[in-house]
Amino acid sequence: MLYKRSSELFVEALKYIPGGVNSPVRAFKSVGGTPIFIKKASGAYLFDEDDKRYIDYINSWGPMILGHAYQPVIDAVIEKTKLGTSFGTPTEIETEIAKLAVSMVPNIDKIRFVNSGTEACMSAVRLARGYTKREKIIKFRGCYHGHSDSFLIAAGSGLSTFGVPSSPGVTKGTAQDTLLANFNDLNSVKELFQANKNEIAAIIIEPVAGNMGCVPPVNNFLQELRSICDENGTLLIFDEVMTGFRLAKGGAQELFNVTADIVCFGKVIGGGLPVGAFAARTEIMDYLAPVGPVYQAGTLSGNPLAMAAGLAMLQSINNDAELFNRLEEKTAYLEDGIRKILTANNKTFTVNRVGSMISIFFCENQVENYEDASKADTPEFKKFFHDLLERGVYIAPSSYETWFITDALSYEDLDETIRVINEVTK
Ligand code: KE4
């Protein structure tokens, strides 16, 4: 029986954990079937509880850019653990990683560490509201910034510019302060500014969207948002939880040469341990308690073990001048192979890629926003996902997710992946 042990473990998990998972996307709801339980991972590979090996294209949803069980991270965490696990006091290593992150990322002077990407984005929005003394924010349909109330907002009906809660438990009061625009659609942003003059504290955006599949900005979209923010005294928040330290050493700001006012991080910055962060120039960051009036706090923020993992990760990235070239070449190689195979097999598809973020959409249209992404053929994706999984290739269990390429992938792994895609799409 396929996934025998995972199936048994899932039955047990369902008794004690809602949906058997601690994060919904892991439950395979959009593709069906039983989620696989992973026992261990190393380099580019996952090994499930039935000892089946998978080439991993999720990499813990982004953090494992250098591969699983990356030795410098493992060593750093083991050594740090021997000294204790948490003190609730300042520690030297927090300053070390803060200093390194500030040296790697443009346009930031100071950084505050938290425990997740959600916490980073939630805190960044509160900071922007406190700094600008305004209440409304603009986010984009299809962009995800974590599960904080202000972000769980769907489009309001008709012409209303106000959002409505997209989850029970989010209040109308919260929803009315989140406005929704369309990714890559400048007019949809301008209309919101016209309808909410001098009320918009911030625009928050994934500079390369990864939560509707991989969707790049087009036609200088990010540069135009920078201009609109400057014209309106609004802060531009780049949610770089996915793109930070992945698209370049300095993330999307470096890649697209666009200045954000606040930058949010997660995933890679923690080396696989729970770390988020948000950063900006001093003038903005010093609005945060205990210096300024905007309150934000966390018992395990800057936890020594998490900082040790993150510091080892950032040091490895910072010291490897060829890393981003290798990631670009490997992902371009994969993209080329996918395009050749799906074309030869007469599939209708679109591939979007930016650096080591890539997605396949089974639709004929270009995918430049959430509406386009929604046209992708989900039944075909479901079959594609499971056919790959059975053959040892683990991609994201949703067509609304991006693949994350790790430097641990060899060209043999990429060739095997392309061979399997050929086998399942013939
Ligand atoms: P976390 O709170 O999950 O650490 O980060 C939230 C977040 C914020 N911003 C962006 C751009 C993100 O992609 C995320 C989280 N990404 C999802 C994957 N689509 C994490 C996987 C999950 O929810 O389990």
Coordinates of C-alpha atoms and ligand atoms in Angstrom, one line a residue:
M1 CA 0.0 0.0 0.0
L2 CA 1.3 3.4 -1.0
Y3 CA 2.2 5.6 1.9
K4 CA 1.2 2.9 4.4
R5 CA 2.9 4.3 7.5
S6 CA 1.9 7.9 6.6
S7 CA -1.7 6.8 6.4
E8 CA -1.5 5.2 9.8
L9 CA 0.2 8.3 11.3
F10 CA -2.4 10.6 9.7
V11 CA -5.3 8.7 11.3
E12 CA -3.6 9.1 14.7
A13 CA -2.8 12.8 14.1
L14 CA -6.4 13.5 13.2
K15 CA -7.5 12.5 16.7
Y16 CA -5.4 15.2 18.4
I17 CA -4.6 17.9 15.8
P18 CA -7.3 19.7 13.7
G19 CA -7.0 18.2 10.3
G20 CA -4.0 16.3 11.5
V21 CA -1.7 19.2 10.7
N22 CA -0.3 22.3 12.2
S23 CA -0.7 24.3 9.0
P24 CA -3.5 23.7 6.6
V25 CA -1.6 23.5 3.3
R26 CA 0.2 20.4 4.6
A27 CA -3.1 18.4 4.6
F28 CA -3.2 18.0 0.8
K29 CA -6.8 19.4 0.7
S30 CA -6.5 20.9 -2.7
V31 CA -4.9 17.8 -4.3
G32 CA -6.6 15.1 -2.1
G33 CA -5.0 12.0 -0.7
T34 CA -3.1 11.4 2.4
P35 CA -0.3 13.8 3.4
I36 CA 3.1 12.1 3.6
F37 CA 4.8 12.1 7.0
I38 CA 8.5 12.9 6.7
K39 CA 11.0 11.1 8.9
K40 CA 14.2 12.8 7.9
A41 CA 15.7 14.9 5.1
S42 CA 19.2 15.5 3.7
G43 CA 20.4 17.7 0.9
A44 CA 17.8 17.7 -1.9
Y45 CA 15.9 14.7 -0.5
L46 CA 13.0 13.9 1.9
F47 CA 12.5 10.5 3.3
D48 CA 9.0 9.5 4.4
E49 CA 8.0 7.1 7.2
D50 CA 7.8 4.4 4.6
D51 CA 11.5 5.1 3.8
K52 CA 10.5 6.4 0.3
R53 CA 12.8 9.1 -1.1
Y54 CA 11.6 12.2 -2.7
I55 CA 13.4 15.0 -4.6
D56 CA 12.1 18.0 -2.7
Y57 CA 10.8 21.1 -4.6
I58 CA 9.1 22.6 -1.5
N59 CA 12.1 22.7 0.9
S60 CA 9.9 23.5 3.9
W61 CA 8.2 26.2 1.8
G62 CA 11.4 28.1 1.1
P63 CA 14.0 27.9 4.0
M64 CA 16.1 25.1 2.7
I65 CA 17.8 27.0 0.0
L66 CA 21.1 25.3 0.8
G67 CA 19.6 21.9 1.3
H68 CA 18.2 19.9 4.2
A69 CA 20.4 19.2 7.3
Y70 CA 22.9 21.7 6.0
Q71 CA 25.9 21.0 8.1
P72 CA 26.9 24.5 9.2
V73 CA 23.4 25.1 10.5
I74 CA 23.2 21.7 12.3
D75 CA 26.6 22.4 13.9
A76 CA 25.7 25.9 15.0
V77 CA 22.4 24.8 16.6
I78 CA 24.0 21.8 18.4
E79 CA 26.8 24.0 19.9
K80 CA 24.4 26.8 20.9
T81 CA 22.0 24.3 22.5
K82 CA 24.7 23.1 24.9
L83 CA 24.7 26.7 26.3
G84 CA 21.0 26.7 27.1
T85 CA 18.0 27.3 24.9
S86 CA 16.4 30.6 25.9
F87 CA 17.1 33.4 28.4
G88 CA 14.6 36.2 27.6
T89 CA 17.5 38.6 27.7
P90 CA 19.6 40.3 25.0
T91 CA 22.3 38.0 23.6
E92 CA 25.3 38.8 21.4
I93 CA 24.2 36.6 18.6
E94 CA 21.1 38.7 18.0
T95 CA 23.4 41.7 17.2
E96 CA 25.6 39.5 15.1
I97 CA 22.8 38.3 12.8
A98 CA 21.2 41.8 12.8
K99 CA 24.4 43.4 11.7
L100 CA 24.9 40.8 8.9
A101 CA 21.3 41.1 7.7
V102 CA 21.6 44.9 7.6
S103 CA 24.9 44.6 5.6
M104 CA 23.3 42.3 3.0
V105 CA 19.9 44.0 2.4
P106 CA 19.7 47.5 0.9
N107 CA 17.8 50.5 2.5
I108 CA 17.6 49.1 6.0
D109 CA 19.4 50.4 9.1
K110 CA 17.7 48.3 11.8
I111 CA 15.9 45.0 12.1
R112 CA 13.6 43.4 14.7
F113 CA 13.4 39.6 14.9
V114 CA 10.2 37.8 15.5
N115 CA 9.0 34.2 15.2
S116 CA 7.3 33.9 11.9
G117 CA 6.5 35.6 8.6
T118 CA 3.0 36.3 9.9
E119 CA 4.4 38.1 12.9
A120 CA 6.8 40.1 10.7
C121 CA 4.1 41.3 8.3
M122 CA 1.6 42.0 11.1
S123 CA 4.2 44.0 13.0
A124 CA 5.3 45.9 9.8
V125 CA 1.7 47.0 9.2
R126 CA 1.3 48.2 12.7
L127 CA 4.5 50.1 12.5
A128 CA 3.5 51.7 9.2
R129 CA 0.1 52.7 10.7
G130 CA 1.9 54.1 13.8
Y131 CA 4.5 56.0 11.8
T132 CA 2.0 57.5 9.3
K133 CA -0.9 57.9 11.7
R134 CA -3.1 56.5 9.0
E135 CA -5.3 53.3 9.2
K136 CA -5.9 51.8 5.8
I137 CA -3.6 49.4 3.9
I138 CA -3.6 48.1 0.4
K139 CA -2.9 44.4 -0.3
F140 CA -3.2 42.5 -3.5
R141 CA -5.6 39.7 -4.4
G142 CA -3.7 36.4 -4.3
C143 CA -0.9 37.7 -2.2
Y144 CA -0.5 36.1 1.2
H145 CA 1.2 37.8 4.2
G146 CA 0.4 35.2 6.9
H147 CA -2.8 34.7 8.9
S148 CA -3.0 38.0 10.8
D149 CA -6.6 39.4 10.7
S150 CA -5.7 42.4 8.5
F151 CA -4.6 40.0 5.7
L152 CA -7.5 37.5 5.7
I153 CA -9.6 39.8 3.6
A154 CA -11.4 39.1 0.4
A155 CA -12.7 41.6 -2.2
G156 CA -15.7 43.5 -1.2
S157 CA -18.8 43.3 -3.4
G158 CA -19.1 45.4 -6.6
L159 CA -17.6 48.8 -6.5
S160 CA -17.0 48.9 -2.8
T161 CA -13.3 49.5 -2.2
F162 CA -13.6 47.9 1.3
G163 CA -12.5 44.4 1.9
V164 CA -14.7 41.8 3.6
P165 CA -13.4 39.0 6.0
S166 CA -12.2 35.9 4.2
S167 CA -12.3 33.9 7.4
P168 CA -14.7 33.6 10.2
G169 CA -13.3 35.3 13.2
V170 CA -12.1 38.4 11.3
T171 CA -14.2 41.4 12.2
K172 CA -15.9 43.8 9.7
G173 CA -14.1 46.6 11.6
T174 CA -10.7 45.0 10.7
A175 CA -11.7 44.3 7.1
Q176 CA -12.8 47.8 6.4
D177 CA -9.2 49.0 6.8
T178 CA -7.8 46.6 4.2
L179 CA -8.3 47.6 0.6
L180 CA -7.7 45.1 -2.3
A181 CA -6.0 45.8 -5.6
N182 CA -5.0 43.5 -8.4
F183 CA -1.4 42.4 -8.8
N184 CA 0.3 44.1 -11.9
D185 CA -2.7 46.4 -12.2
L186 CA -1.6 50.0 -11.5
N187 CA -5.1 51.5 -12.1
S188 CA -6.6 49.3 -9.4
V189 CA -4.1 50.9 -7.0
K190 CA -4.6 54.5 -8.3
E191 CA -8.4 54.1 -7.9
L192 CA -8.0 53.1 -4.2
F193 CA -5.8 56.2 -3.6
Q194 CA -8.4 58.4 -5.2
A195 CA -11.2 56.9 -3.1
N196 CA -9.2 57.0 0.2
K197 CA -7.1 60.2 0.0
N198 CA -4.5 60.7 2.7
E199 CA -5.9 57.6 4.5
I200 CA -3.5 54.9 3.3
A201 CA -0.7 54.0 5.6
A202 CA 1.0 51.4 3.5
I203 CA 0.9 49.1 0.5
I204 CA 2.1 45.6 1.3
I205 CA 3.1 43.4 -1.6
E206 CA 5.0 40.2 -2.3
P207 CA 7.5 41.7 -4.8
V208 CA 7.4 38.4 -6.7
A209 CA 4.1 36.7 -5.8
G210 CA 4.5 33.1 -4.6
N211 CA 1.1 32.4 -3.1
M212 CA -0.8 32.3 -6.4
G213 CA 1.9 30.3 -8.0
C214 CA 5.0 32.3 -9.0
V215 CA 3.8 35.6 -10.5
P216 CA 6.5 38.2 -11.4
P217 CA 5.9 41.9 -11.5
V218 CA 5.5 43.2 -15.0
N219 CA 5.9 46.6 -16.7
N220 CA 7.8 48.3 -13.9
F221 CA 5.0 47.6 -11.5
L222 CA 7.1 47.8 -8.4
Q223 CA 8.8 51.0 -9.5
E224 CA 5.3 52.5 -10.2
L225 CA 4.2 51.5 -6.7
R226 CA 7.2 53.3 -5.3
S227 CA 6.2 56.5 -7.1
I228 CA 2.6 56.3 -6.0
C229 CA 3.7 55.8 -2.4
D230 CA 6.1 58.8 -2.6
E231 CA 3.3 61.0 -4.1
N232 CA 0.9 60.0 -1.2
G233 CA 3.1 59.8 1.9
T234 CA 2.4 56.1 2.0
L235 CA 4.9 53.4 3.0
L236 CA 5.8 50.6 0.7
I237 CA 6.2 47.3 2.5
F238 CA 7.9 44.5 0.6
D239 CA 6.9 41.1 2.1
E240 CA 10.1 39.2 1.3
V241 CA 9.3 36.2 3.4
M242 CA 9.8 34.1 0.3
T243 CA 12.0 36.3 -1.9
G244 CA 14.4 37.5 0.9
F245 CA 17.9 36.1 0.6
R246 CA 16.5 33.9 -2.2
L247 CA 16.3 36.1 -5.3
A248 CA 19.5 37.8 -4.5
K249 CA 21.7 38.5 -1.4
G250 CA 19.6 41.7 -1.0
G251 CA 16.4 40.1 -2.1
A252 CA 13.9 41.7 -4.5
Q253 CA 15.0 45.2 -3.6
E254 CA 18.4 44.4 -5.1
L255 CA 17.0 42.3 -8.0
F256 CA 14.5 45.0 -9.2
N257 CA 16.4 48.0 -7.8
V258 CA 13.3 49.3 -6.0
T259 CA 13.5 50.8 -2.5
A260 CA 10.9 49.5 0.0
D261 CA 10.3 51.4 3.2
I262 CA 9.8 48.3 5.3
V263 CA 11.0 44.8 4.4
C264 CA 9.6 41.6 6.0
F265 CA 11.6 38.4 6.2
G266 CA 11.0 34.7 7.2
K267 CA 11.9 31.3 5.9
V268 CA 15.6 31.5 4.7
I269 CA 16.5 34.0 7.5
G270 CA 15.8 31.3 10.1
G271 CA 17.7 28.5 8.4
G272 CA 14.7 26.2 9.1
L273 CA 14.0 27.4 12.7
P274 CA 11.2 29.7 13.6
V275 CA 12.4 33.2 12.6
G276 CA 10.7 36.2 11.0
A277 CA 12.0 39.8 10.9
F278 CA 11.1 43.2 9.7
A279 CA 13.5 46.0 8.9
A280 CA 13.6 49.6 7.8
R281 CA 15.6 52.8 8.0
T282 CA 16.2 54.1 11.6
E283 CA 13.6 56.9 11.3
I284 CA 10.9 54.3 11.0
M285 CA 12.3 51.4 13.2
D286 CA 12.8 53.8 16.1
Y287 CA 9.0 54.2 16.3
L288 CA 9.0 50.7 17.8
A289 CA 9.0 50.1 21.6
P290 CA 10.9 50.5 23.7
V291 CA 12.3 53.5 21.8
G292 CA 9.0 54.7 20.3
P293 CA 5.3 54.2 20.9
V294 CA 4.4 51.3 18.6
Y295 CA 4.2 48.2 20.7
Q296 CA 5.6 44.9 19.5
A297 CA 7.1 42.0 21.6
G298 CA 7.8 38.3 21.8
T299 CA 9.0 35.9 24.5
L300 CA 11.1 33.8 22.0
S301 CA 11.9 36.6 19.6
G302 CA 15.7 36.4 18.9
N303 CA 15.9 32.9 20.5
P304 CA 19.5 31.9 20.6
L305 CA 19.0 28.6 18.8
A306 CA 17.0 30.2 16.0
M307 CA 19.6 33.0 15.7
A308 CA 22.4 30.4 15.5
A309 CA 20.6 28.7 12.6
G310 CA 19.8 31.9 10.9
L311 CA 23.3 33.3 11.3
A312 CA 24.9 30.2 9.9
M313 CA 22.5 30.3 7.0
L314 CA 23.1 34.0 6.2
Q315 CA 26.9 33.7 6.6
S316 CA 26.9 30.8 4.1
I317 CA 24.8 32.8 1.7
N318 CA 26.9 36.0 2.2
N319 CA 30.2 34.1 1.6
D320 CA 29.2 32.2 -1.5
A321 CA 29.6 34.6 -4.4
E322 CA 28.4 32.0 -6.9
L323 CA 25.3 30.8 -5.1
F324 CA 22.7 32.9 -6.9
N325 CA 24.3 32.1 -10.3
R326 CA 24.1 28.4 -9.6
L327 CA 20.5 28.7 -8.5
E328 CA 19.6 30.7 -11.6
E329 CA 21.3 28.2 -13.9
K330 CA 19.8 25.1 -12.2
T331 CA 16.3 26.6 -12.2
A332 CA 16.6 27.8 -15.9
Y333 CA 17.8 24.3 -16.8
L334 CA 14.7 22.8 -15.1
E335 CA 12.4 25.4 -16.8
D336 CA 13.9 24.6 -20.2
G337 CA 13.4 20.9 -19.6
I338 CA 9.8 21.4 -18.5
R339 CA 9.0 23.6 -21.4
K340 CA 10.5 21.1 -24.0
I341 CA 8.7 18.1 -22.4
L342 CA 5.2 19.7 -22.0
T343 CA 5.4 21.1 -25.5
A344 CA 6.4 17.8 -27.0
N345 CA 3.6 16.1 -25.1
N346 CA 1.1 18.7 -26.4
K347 CA 0.2 20.0 -22.9
T348 CA -1.5 23.4 -22.5
F349 CA 0.6 25.2 -19.9
T350 CA 2.4 28.4 -18.7
V351 CA 5.6 28.4 -16.7
N352 CA 6.5 31.5 -14.6
R353 CA 9.9 31.8 -13.1
V354 CA 12.0 34.4 -11.2
G355 CA 15.4 33.1 -10.1
S356 CA 14.8 29.9 -8.0
M357 CA 11.1 30.4 -7.8
I358 CA 9.1 28.6 -10.5
S359 CA 5.5 27.4 -11.1
I360 CA 3.7 25.4 -13.8
F361 CA 0.1 26.5 -14.6
F362 CA -2.0 24.1 -16.8
C363 CA -3.8 26.9 -18.7
E364 CA -3.1 28.6 -22.0
N365 CA -3.2 32.2 -20.8
Q366 CA -0.3 34.1 -19.3
V367 CA -0.5 34.3 -15.5
E368 CA 0.0 37.9 -14.3
N369 CA -2.5 38.1 -11.5
Y370 CA -4.8 36.0 -9.2
E371 CA -7.6 35.9 -11.8
D372 CA -5.3 34.4 -14.4
A373 CA -3.9 31.9 -11.9
S374 CA -7.4 30.8 -11.0
K375 CA -7.9 29.6 -14.6
A376 CA -5.3 26.9 -14.3
D377 CA -6.8 23.5 -14.6
T378 CA -6.8 22.1 -11.0
P379 CA -8.0 18.6 -11.9
E380 CA -5.0 18.3 -14.2
F381 CA -2.8 19.7 -11.6
K382 CA -4.1 17.2 -9.0
K383 CA -3.3 14.2 -11.2
F384 CA 0.1 15.8 -12.1
F385 CA 1.0 16.2 -8.4
H386 CA 0.1 12.6 -7.4
D387 CA 1.8 11.1 -10.5
L388 CA 5.0 12.9 -9.6
L389 CA 4.7 12.1 -5.9
E390 CA 4.3 8.4 -6.6
R391 CA 7.5 8.6 -8.6
G392 CA 9.5 10.3 -5.9
V393 CA 9.2 14.0 -7.0
Y394 CA 7.6 16.2 -4.3
I395 CA 6.1 19.5 -5.5
A396 CA 3.8 21.9 -3.7
P397 CA 0.4 20.3 -3.1
S398 CA -1.4 23.3 -4.7
S399 CA -1.2 25.1 -8.0
Y400 CA -1.3 28.3 -6.0
E401 CA 2.2 27.7 -4.6
T402 CA 5.6 28.2 -6.1
W403 CA 8.4 25.6 -6.2
F404 CA 11.5 26.5 -4.2
I405 CA 14.8 25.3 -5.8
T406 CA 17.6 24.3 -3.5
D407 CA 21.3 24.5 -4.3
A408 CA 21.6 21.0 -3.1
L409 CA 19.8 19.8 -6.3
S410 CA 22.2 18.1 -8.7
Y411 CA 21.8 18.1 -12.5
E412 CA 21.1 14.4 -12.2
D413 CA 18.2 15.3 -9.8
L414 CA 16.9 17.8 -12.4
D415 CA 17.2 15.3 -15.2
E416 CA 15.3 12.7 -13.1
T417 CA 12.6 15.3 -12.5
I418 CA 12.3 16.1 -16.2
R419 CA 12.3 12.4 -17.0
V420 CA 9.4 11.8 -14.6
I421 CA 7.4 14.8 -15.9
N422 CA 7.8 13.4 -19.3
E423 CA 6.6 9.9 -18.1
V424 CA 3.5 11.3 -16.5
T425 CA 2.5 13.8 -19.2
K426 CA 2.9 11.6 -22.3
Ligands
KE4_1 P1 4.6 32.2 8.2 O1 3.8 32.8 9.3 O2 3.9 31.0 7.7 O3 6.1 31.9 8.7 O4 4.8 33.2 7.0 C1 3.6 33.8 6.4 C2 4.0 34.2 5.0 C3 4.2 35.6 4.8 N1 4.5 36.1 3.6 C4 4.7 35.2 2.6 C5 5.0 35.8 1.2 C6 4.5 33.8 2.7 O5 4.7 33.0 1.7 C7 4.2 33.3 4.0 C8 4.0 31.8 4.3 N2 4.0 31.0 3.1 C9 3.3 29.8 3.2 C10 3.5 29.1 1.8 N3 2.6 29.6 0.9 C11 3.8 28.9 4.3 C12 3.3 27.5 4.3 C13 2.2 27.3 5.3 O6 1.3 28.2 5.4 O7 2.3 26.3 6.0

